[in-house]
Coordinates of N, CA and C and ligand atoms in Angstrom, one line a residue:
M1 N 55.4 -151.0 16.3 CA 54.0 -151.4 16.8 C 53.1 -150.5 16.9
L2 N 53.7 -148.9 17.0 CA 52.3 -148.1 16.9 C 51.4 -147.8 17.6
G3 N 51.7 -149.0 19.5 CA 50.6 -149.2 20.4 C 49.3 -150.2 20.1
V4 N 49.3 -150.8 18.7 CA 48.3 -152.0 18.3 C 48.4 -153.3 19.5
R5 N 48.1 -153.6 20.3 CA 48.2 -154.5 20.6 C 47.4 -155.6 20.5
L6 N 48.4 -156.5 20.4 CA 48.1 -158.3 19.2 C 46.8 -158.7 20.8
G7 N 46.2 -159.9 19.8 CA 45.2 -160.7 20.2 C 45.8 -162.4 20.1
V8 N 46.0 -163.4 20.4 CA 46.0 -164.5 19.7 C 45.3 -165.3 20.0
L9 N 44.8 -166.4 19.4 CA 43.3 -167.1 19.4 C 44.2 -168.2 19.0
A10 N 43.9 -169.8 19.9 CA 44.4 -170.7 19.7 C 43.9 -172.0 20.3
S11 N 44.3 -172.8 20.2 CA 43.4 -173.7 20.7 C 44.8 -175.5 21.2
G12 N 45.6 -175.1 20.6 CA 46.8 -176.4 20.6 C 47.3 -176.8 21.4
T13 N 48.9 -177.1 20.4 CA 49.7 -177.2 20.9 C 51.2 -176.1 20.9
G14 N 50.3 -174.3 21.0 CA 50.6 -173.7 20.9 C 52.0 -173.2 19.8
S15 N 52.5 -174.1 19.3 CA 53.7 -173.4 18.9 C 53.8 -172.2 17.5
I16 N 52.8 -172.0 17.3 CA 52.9 -170.8 16.4 C 53.0 -169.6 17.2
L17 N 52.3 -169.6 18.2 CA 52.5 -168.7 19.3 C 53.7 -168.3 20.2
E18 N 54.0 -169.7 20.3 CA 55.3 -169.5 21.0 C 56.5 -168.8 19.9
A19 N 56.5 -169.5 18.9 CA 57.1 -168.4 17.6 C 56.9 -167.3 17.3
T20 N 55.7 -166.6 17.9 CA 55.0 -164.9 17.7 C 56.2 -164.8 18.7
L21 N 55.4 -165.6 19.8 CA 56.3 -164.7 21.5 C 57.8 -164.7 21.6
Q22 N 58.4 -165.7 20.6 CA 59.9 -165.9 20.6 C 60.2 -164.5 19.6
A23 N 59.4 -163.8 18.1 CA 60.0 -163.3 17.9 C 59.6 -161.6 18.1
G24 N 59.5 -161.8 19.1 CA 59.3 -161.0 19.6 C 57.9 -159.5 20.2
L25 N 57.0 -160.2 19.2 CA 55.8 -159.5 19.1 C 54.8 -159.6 20.5
P26 N 55.0 -158.2 20.1 CA 53.9 -157.6 21.9 C 52.6 -158.1 22.0
V27 N 52.2 -159.7 23.0 CA 51.1 -160.1 22.7 C 49.9 -159.5 23.8
A28 N 49.3 -159.0 23.7 CA 48.3 -159.0 25.1 C 47.8 -159.5 25.6
V29 N 47.1 -160.9 25.0 CA 46.5 -161.6 25.2 C 46.9 -163.2 24.5
V30 N 46.4 -164.5 25.0 CA 46.4 -166.2 24.3 C 44.9 -165.7 24.8
V31 N 43.8 -166.2 23.9 CA 42.8 -166.4 24.3 C 42.2 -167.8 23.9
T32 N 42.1 -169.2 24.5 CA 41.9 -170.0 23.6 C 40.3 -170.5 24.2
D33 N 39.8 -171.6 23.4 CA 38.8 -171.9 23.8 C 38.8 -173.2 24.6
R34 N 39.4 -173.6 24.9 CA 39.6 -175.3 25.5 C 41.0 -175.2 26.6
D35 N 40.9 -175.9 27.6 CA 42.8 -176.5 28.6 C 43.4 -176.7 27.0
C36 N 44.3 -175.9 26.9 CA 45.5 -176.8 26.2 C 47.2 -176.1 26.4
R37 N 47.8 -176.4 25.5 CA 49.3 -176.3 25.9 C 49.7 -174.8 25.6
A38 N 49.0 -174.3 24.8 CA 49.1 -172.5 24.1 C 49.1 -171.9 26.0
L39 N 48.0 -172.5 26.9 CA 48.3 -171.5 27.9 C 48.7 -171.6 28.6
A40 N 49.8 -172.5 28.5 CA 50.8 -172.7 29.1 C 52.2 -172.2 28.3
V41 N 52.2 -172.1 27.3 CA 53.3 -170.9 26.8 C 52.9 -169.7 27.3
A42 N 51.7 -169.4 27.1 CA 51.3 -167.7 27.5 C 52.0 -167.5 28.8
A43 N 51.4 -169.0 29.9 CA 52.1 -168.2 31.3 C 53.4 -168.0 31.5
D44 N 54.2 -169.0 29.9 CA 56.0 -169.4 30.8 C 55.8 -168.0 30.2
A45 N 55.1 -167.1 29.1 CA 56.1 -166.0 28.9 C 55.4 -164.8 29.4
G46 N 54.6 -165.3 30.0 CA 54.4 -163.8 31.0 C 53.2 -163.1 30.9
V47 N 52.6 -163.7 29.7 CA 51.5 -163.0 28.9 C 49.9 -163.8 30.1
P48 N 49.2 -162.3 29.8 CA 47.9 -162.7 30.4 C 47.2 -163.9 29.2
T49 N 46.4 -164.3 30.1 CA 45.4 -165.6 29.5 C 43.7 -165.7 29.4
E50 N 43.2 -166.1 29.1 CA 41.5 -165.9 28.9 C 41.2 -167.6 28.3
L51 N 40.4 -168.1 28.6 CA 40.4 -169.1 28.5 C 38.6 -169.5 28.6
V52 N 37.8 -169.2 27.4 CA 36.4 -169.2 27.1 C 36.2 -170.9 26.6
E53 N 35.5 -171.1 27.5 CA 35.4 -172.3 27.5 C 34.4 -172.5 26.1
R54 N 34.3 -173.4 25.3 CA 33.3 -173.7 24.4 C 32.7 -175.3 24.7
G55 N 33.4 -176.2 25.2 CA 32.5 -177.3 25.6 C 31.8 -178.3 24.3
P56 N 31.2 -178.8 24.3 CA 31.1 -179.9 23.2 C 30.0 -178.7 21.4
L57 N 30.8 -178.9 20.5 CA 29.6 -178.7 19.5 C 28.4 -179.7 19.8
G58 N 27.2 -178.8 19.1 CA 26.2 -179.6 19.0 C 25.1 -178.6 19.0
P59 N 23.9 -179.9 19.2 CA 22.6 -178.4 19.1 C 22.2 -177.5 20.2
G60 N 23.1 -177.7 21.4 CA 22.8 -176.7 22.4 C 24.5 -175.5 22.4
F61 N 25.6 -175.7 22.1 CA 26.0 -174.8 21.4 C 25.9 -173.5 20.6
D62 N 25.4 -172.6 21.2 CA 25.4 -171.6 20.3 C 26.6 -170.8 20.4
R63 N 26.8 -171.0 19.2 CA 28.3 -170.1 18.0 C 27.7 -168.4 18.3
V64 N 27.2 -167.9 18.0 CA 27.0 -166.7 18.2 C 27.4 -165.7 19.5
A65 N 26.6 -166.6 20.1 CA 27.0 -166.2 22.2 C 28.6 -166.4 22.5
F66 N 28.7 -167.5 21.9 CA 30.4 -167.7 22.0 C 31.1 -167.0 22.0
T67 N 31.3 -166.8 20.3 CA 31.7 -165.5 20.0 C 32.1 -163.9 20.4
H68 N 30.5 -164.4 20.9 CA 30.9 -162.5 21.9 C 31.7 -162.6 23.1
R69 N 31.3 -163.9 23.9 CA 32.2 -164.1 24.6 C 33.8 -163.9 24.3
V70 N 34.5 -164.2 23.0 CA 35.4 -164.4 22.7 C 36.0 -163.0 22.7
V71 N 34.9 -161.9 22.0 CA 35.1 -160.2 21.4 C 35.1 -160.6 22.5
D72 N 34.8 -159.6 23.0 CA 34.4 -159.4 25.2 C 35.9 -160.4 26.2
A73 N 36.3 -161.3 25.6 CA 37.6 -160.9 25.7 C 38.6 -160.4 25.7
L74 N 38.9 -160.3 24.5 CA 39.8 -159.9 23.4 C 39.7 -158.1 23.9
Q75 N 38.5 -157.5 23.9 CA 38.6 -155.9 24.6 C 38.5 -155.5 25.5
R76 N 38.3 -156.9 27.1 CA 38.6 -156.5 28.2 C 40.4 -156.1 27.9
H77 N 40.9 -156.9 27.1 CA 42.4 -156.3 26.9 C 43.3 -155.5 25.8
E78 N 41.9 -154.4 25.0 CA 42.1 -153.3 24.1 C 43.1 -154.1 22.9
V79 N 42.8 -155.2 23.0 CA 42.5 -156.0 21.9 C 42.6 -154.9 20.1
G80 N 43.9 -155.1 19.6 CA 43.4 -153.8 18.4 C 43.7 -155.0 17.1
L81 N 44.2 -155.6 17.0 CA 44.6 -157.0 16.0 C 44.8 -158.4 16.5
V82 N 43.2 -158.8 16.0 CA 44.0 -160.6 16.3 C 44.4 -161.6 15.2
A83 N 45.1 -162.5 16.1 CA 46.1 -163.7 14.9 C 45.4 -164.4 15.4
M84 N 44.8 -165.8 15.0 CA 44.4 -167.3 14.6 C 45.8 -167.9 14.2
A85 N 46.0 -169.1 15.5 CA 46.8 -169.5 15.5 C 46.4 -170.9 16.0
G86 N 45.4 -172.0 15.2 CA 45.3 -172.7 14.9 C 43.9 -172.9 15.9
F87 N 43.4 -171.7 16.1 CA 42.1 -171.8 16.7 C 40.9 -172.5 16.2
M88 N 40.4 -173.5 17.0 CA 39.7 -174.9 16.4 C 37.9 -174.4 16.3
T89 N 37.9 -173.0 16.9 CA 36.4 -172.5 16.7 C 35.5 -171.7 15.6
I90 N 35.1 -172.3 14.3 CA 34.6 -171.1 14.1 C 33.5 -169.8 15.0
L91 N 34.6 -168.9 14.2 CA 33.5 -167.5 14.8 C 32.6 -166.7 14.1
E92 N 31.6 -166.4 14.7 CA 30.4 -165.8 13.9 C 30.8 -164.3 13.8
K93 N 29.4 -163.2 12.8 CA 29.5 -162.2 12.3 C 30.0 -161.3 13.7
P94 N 30.1 -161.0 14.7 CA 29.7 -160.8 15.5 C 31.6 -160.1 15.7
M95 N 32.6 -161.4 15.4 CA 33.7 -161.0 16.0 C 34.1 -160.3 14.4
F96 N 33.9 -160.4 13.4 CA 34.2 -159.4 12.4 C 33.8 -158.5 11.9
D97 N 32.7 -157.8 12.8 CA 32.2 -156.5 13.1 C 33.2 -155.7 13.9
A98 N 33.0 -156.4 15.3 CA 34.2 -156.1 16.0 C 35.7 -155.4 15.4
Y99 N 36.4 -156.3 14.8 CA 37.4 -156.5 14.4 C 37.8 -156.8 13.4
D100 N 36.9 -155.6 12.3 CA 36.6 -155.2 10.6 C 38.4 -155.7 9.9
G101 N 38.5 -156.3 9.0 CA 39.6 -156.3 7.8 C 41.3 -156.1 9.2
R102 N 40.7 -156.7 10.5 CA 41.6 -156.6 12.3 C 42.1 -158.2 12.4
V103 N 41.7 -159.0 11.7 CA 41.8 -160.5 12.1 C 43.0 -161.0 10.8
L104 N 43.6 -162.2 11.8 CA 44.7 -162.6 10.1 C 44.4 -164.1 11.1
N105 N 45.1 -164.9 10.0 CA 45.1 -166.4 10.5 C 45.5 -167.1 9.1
T106 N 46.1 -168.1 10.1 CA 47.3 -169.2 8.9 C 47.0 -170.2 9.1
H107 N 46.8 -170.9 8.0 CA 46.2 -172.1 7.5 C 47.5 -173.0 6.8
P108 N 46.8 -174.5 7.1 CA 47.7 -175.2 6.7 C 47.5 -175.9 4.9
S109 N 47.4 -174.6 4.4 CA 47.7 -175.1 2.2 C 47.2 -173.6 2.1
L110 N 47.5 -174.5 0.5 CA 47.6 -173.2 -0.1 C 46.4 -173.1 -0.6
L111 N 45.7 -172.0 0.4 CA 44.1 -171.8 -0.3 C 44.5 -171.1 -1.8
P112 N 43.3 -171.1 -2.5 CA 42.1 -171.3 -1.9 C 41.8 -173.1 -2.0
A113 N 42.9 -174.0 -2.2 CA 43.2 -175.6 -2.0 C 42.6 -175.6 -0.5
F114 N 42.0 -177.1 -0.5 CA 42.1 -177.2 1.1 C 42.4 -176.2 1.8
P115 N 40.5 -176.1 2.0 CA 40.0 -175.4 3.3 C 39.7 -176.0 4.0
G116 N 39.6 -175.8 5.7 CA 38.2 -176.1 6.1 C 39.9 -177.2 7.7
A117 N 38.8 -177.6 8.5 CA 40.0 -178.4 9.4 C 41.2 -179.5 9.4
H118 N 41.1 -180.1 8.1 CA 41.4 -180.9 7.6 C 42.5 -181.1 5.9
A119 N 42.9 -179.8 6.0 CA 43.9 -179.6 5.0 C 45.1 -180.5 4.5
V120 N 45.6 -180.5 5.9 CA 46.7 -181.3 5.4 C 46.6 -182.8 5.2
E121 N 46.0 -183.7 5.8 CA 45.0 -185.1 5.4 C 44.6 -184.6 4.3
E122 N 44.0 -183.6 3.7 CA 43.3 -183.9 2.3 C 44.2 -183.8 1.8
A123 N 45.4 -182.7 1.4 CA 46.4 -183.0 0.3 C 47.3 -184.0 0.0
L124 N 47.6 -184.6 1.3 CA 48.0 -186.3 1.2 C 47.4 -187.0 0.9
A125 N 45.6 -187.0 0.6 CA 45.0 -188.1 0.2 C 44.8 -187.8 -1.2
A126 N 44.7 -185.7 -2.0 CA 44.4 -186.0 -3.2 C 46.1 -186.0 -3.5
G127 N 47.6 -186.8 -3.1 CA 48.2 -186.7 -3.7 C 49.2 -185.2 -4.9
V128 N 49.0 -184.4 -4.2 CA 49.8 -183.2 -4.4 C 50.9 -183.7 -4.4
K129 N 51.9 -182.4 -5.2 CA 53.4 -182.6 -4.5 C 53.9 -181.7 -3.9
V130 N 52.8 -181.0 -4.3 CA 53.1 -179.5 -3.2 C 52.1 -178.8 -2.8
T131 N 52.3 -178.5 -1.2 CA 51.5 -177.9 -0.4 C 52.0 -176.4 -0.1
G132 N 51.4 -176.0 1.4 CA 52.3 -174.9 1.6 C 51.6 -174.2 2.9
C133 N 51.8 -173.3 3.3 CA 51.1 -172.8 4.1 C 50.2 -170.8 3.6
T134 N 49.3 -171.2 3.7 CA 48.8 -169.4 3.7 C 48.5 -168.3 4.4
V135 N 48.8 -167.2 4.7 CA 48.7 -166.4 6.0 C 47.3 -165.5 5.1
H136 N 46.1 -165.0 5.8 CA 44.9 -163.8 5.0 C 44.7 -163.7 6.1
G137 N 43.7 -162.4 5.9 CA 42.8 -161.6 6.6 C 41.7 -162.6 6.8
A138 N 40.8 -162.6 7.2 CA 40.2 -163.5 8.3 C 38.8 -162.7 7.9
T139 N 37.5 -163.5 7.5 CA 36.6 -163.0 7.6 C 35.3 -164.3 7.7
A140 N 33.8 -163.8 8.0 CA 33.2 -164.8 8.5 C 33.2 -166.0 7.4
D141 N 33.7 -166.2 6.2 CA 33.4 -167.5 5.4 C 35.1 -167.7 5.7
V142 N 34.9 -168.5 6.3 CA 36.2 -170.0 7.0 C 37.4 -169.9 5.7
D143 N 38.1 -169.6 6.0 CA 39.5 -169.7 4.9 C 38.9 -169.3 3.6
T144 N 38.5 -167.4 3.8 CA 38.6 -167.2 2.7 C 38.9 -165.7 3.3
G145 N 39.3 -164.9 2.8 CA 39.8 -163.6 2.6 C 40.7 -163.5 1.7
P146 N 41.2 -161.6 2.0 CA 42.6 -161.8 1.3 C 44.0 -162.5 1.5
I147 N 44.6 -162.9 0.9 CA 45.9 -163.7 1.0 C 47.2 -162.3 0.9
L148 N 48.0 -163.1 2.5 CA 48.8 -161.9 2.8 C 50.3 -162.5 2.4
A149 N 50.0 -163.7 2.7 CA 51.3 -164.6 2.1 C 51.1 -165.7 2.0
Q150 N 51.9 -166.7 1.6 CA 52.3 -168.2 1.2 C 53.6 -168.6 0.4
E151 N 53.3 -169.6 1.7 CA 54.8 -170.1 1.1 C 54.4 -171.5 0.7
A152 N 55.3 -172.1 -0.5 CA 55.3 -173.8 -0.5 C 56.3 -174.3 0.0
V153 N 55.6 -175.5 0.7 CA 56.6 -176.9 0.8 C 55.9 -178.4 0.1
P154 N 57.9 -178.5 -0.3 CA 56.7 -180.2 -1.0 C 56.3 -180.8 -0.2
V155 N 55.4 -182.1 -1.0 CA 55.2 -182.8 -0.6 C 56.1 -184.9 -0.9
L156 N 56.1 -185.1 0.5 CA 57.1 -186.3 0.0 C 57.1 -187.4 0.1
P157 N 57.1 -188.4 -1.0 CA 56.7 -189.9 -1.4 C 56.3 -190.2 0.0
D158 N 57.5 -190.2 1.5 CA 57.2 -191.0 2.4 C 56.3 -190.2 4.1
D159 N 55.8 -188.9 3.4 CA 55.1 -188.8 4.0 C 53.9 -188.8 4.9
T160 N 54.2 -188.3 6.4 CA 53.0 -189.1 6.9 C 51.8 -187.9 6.9
L161 N 50.6 -187.2 7.8 CA 50.0 -186.2 8.5 C 51.1 -185.6 9.3
A162 N 52.1 -186.5 10.3 CA 52.8 -186.0 11.4 C 53.8 -185.1 10.4
T163 N 54.7 -185.2 9.0 CA 55.9 -185.3 9.1 C 55.8 -184.3 8.4
L164 N 54.2 -184.0 7.5 CA 53.9 -183.0 6.4 C 53.8 -181.7 6.9
H165 N 52.5 -182.1 8.0 CA 51.9 -181.2 9.0 C 53.4 -180.0 10.0
E166 N 54.0 -180.5 9.9 CA 55.3 -180.4 11.1 C 56.4 -179.4 9.7
R167 N 56.4 -179.8 8.6 CA 56.7 -179.4 7.7 C 56.5 -177.7 6.9
I168 N 54.7 -177.9 7.3 CA 54.1 -176.9 7.1 C 54.2 -175.7 7.8
K169 N 54.6 -176.0 9.3 CA 54.4 -175.3 10.4 C 55.9 -174.9 10.4
T170 N 56.9 -175.5 10.1 CA 58.1 -174.8 10.3 C 58.2 -173.5 9.2
V171 N 57.0 -173.3 8.2 CA 57.1 -172.3 7.7 C 56.5 -171.8 8.3
E172 N 55.2 -171.8 8.6 CA 53.9 -171.2 8.9 C 55.3 -170.2 10.6
R173 N 55.8 -171.0 11.8 CA 56.5 -170.5 12.3 C 57.5 -169.4 11.9
R174 N 57.5 -169.0 10.8 CA 58.8 -167.5 10.4 C 57.9 -166.9 9.3
L175 N 56.7 -167.4 8.8 CA 55.8 -166.3 7.7 C 54.9 -166.2 9.1
Y176 N 54.2 -166.7 9.8 CA 53.0 -165.4 10.0 C 53.6 -164.5 10.8
P177 N 54.9 -165.2 12.1 CA 55.2 -163.4 12.9 C 55.7 -162.3 11.7
A178 N 55.8 -162.9 11.0 CA 56.2 -161.9 10.1 C 55.3 -161.0 9.1
T179 N 54.5 -161.8 8.8 CA 53.4 -160.5 8.5 C 52.4 -160.6 9.6
I180 N 52.3 -160.6 10.5 CA 51.7 -160.1 12.0 C 52.4 -158.7 12.2
R181 N 54.1 -158.5 11.9 CA 54.5 -157.8 12.4 C 54.1 -156.5 11.4
E182 N 54.0 -156.8 10.1 CA 53.6 -156.0 8.8 C 52.6 -155.1 9.3
A183 N 51.2 -155.7 9.6 CA 50.1 -155.7 9.5 C 50.0 -154.5 11.0
L184 N 50.8 -155.0 12.2 CA 51.0 -154.2 13.5 C 51.7 -152.7 12.9
A185 N 52.6 -152.8 12.1 CA 53.1 -151.6 11.6 C 52.4 -151.0 10.5
G186 N 51.3 -151.6 10.1 CA 50.5 -151.0 8.9 C 49.3 -150.8 10.1
G187 N 49.0 -150.8 11.3 CA 48.3 -149.6 12.0 C 47.0 -150.7 12.3
G188 N 47.5 -152.4 12.2 CA 46.4 -153.0 12.8 C 45.6 -153.8 11.2
R189 N 45.9 -152.8 10.3 CA 45.0 -152.6 9.0 C 45.4 -154.1 7.9
Ligands
GRF201 C1 48.8 -174.8 12.4 O1 49.3 -175.8 11.8 C2 47.7 -173.6 11.7 O2 47.7 -173.5 10.3 C3 46.3 -175.0 11.9 O3 47.2 -175.9 13.1 C4 47.9 -175.4 13.7 C5 48.5 -174.9 14.8 O4 49.7 -175.1 15.3 N1 44.9 -173.7 11.6 P1 49.9 -175.1 16.8 O5 49.0 -175.4 17.9 O6 50.6 -173.7 17.0 O7 51.5 -176.1 16.7

């Protein structure tokens, strides 16, 4: 792994973080924007955590200042490669200046189809027969950036949001750690 320290950003249940840890990847810190299960997943694995509380979105929310706080947290732990794993706050340019070409994301659709926070709902509503997940290099433009890995899953006639998302996440839990491993082996680039 050539000494590159991996930071994971999460906001939710942290099942992809869990898979990343189970894959034996050297997670140096988990940063979350809220109190969430991902913090407990990290703590149980003995991984340091940083809670950079976002608070409510609204006119008072300073996204650039929040981004700087996230970058500071990552830099405190000397992170060299960042993996977003269900992180639900859009980050601004300072993140991509600090970690240019060294931020990965996993998204639950076959990008460029269905970008944004409601990818699984939108795929269901569109009636597509196939969707999937995409691992890509993240940039300041949400859900764009170079596609590193992609895998399709079927949409079944009786799927709900929960069943379809779980089918996609089952793939993400394998594909994302494998892609992160390759990025670490490449020196974080
Ligand atoms: C994944 O589907 C990821 O693509 C999306 O959020 C989900 C995170 O799942 N951005 P979990 O919190 O790791 O279970």
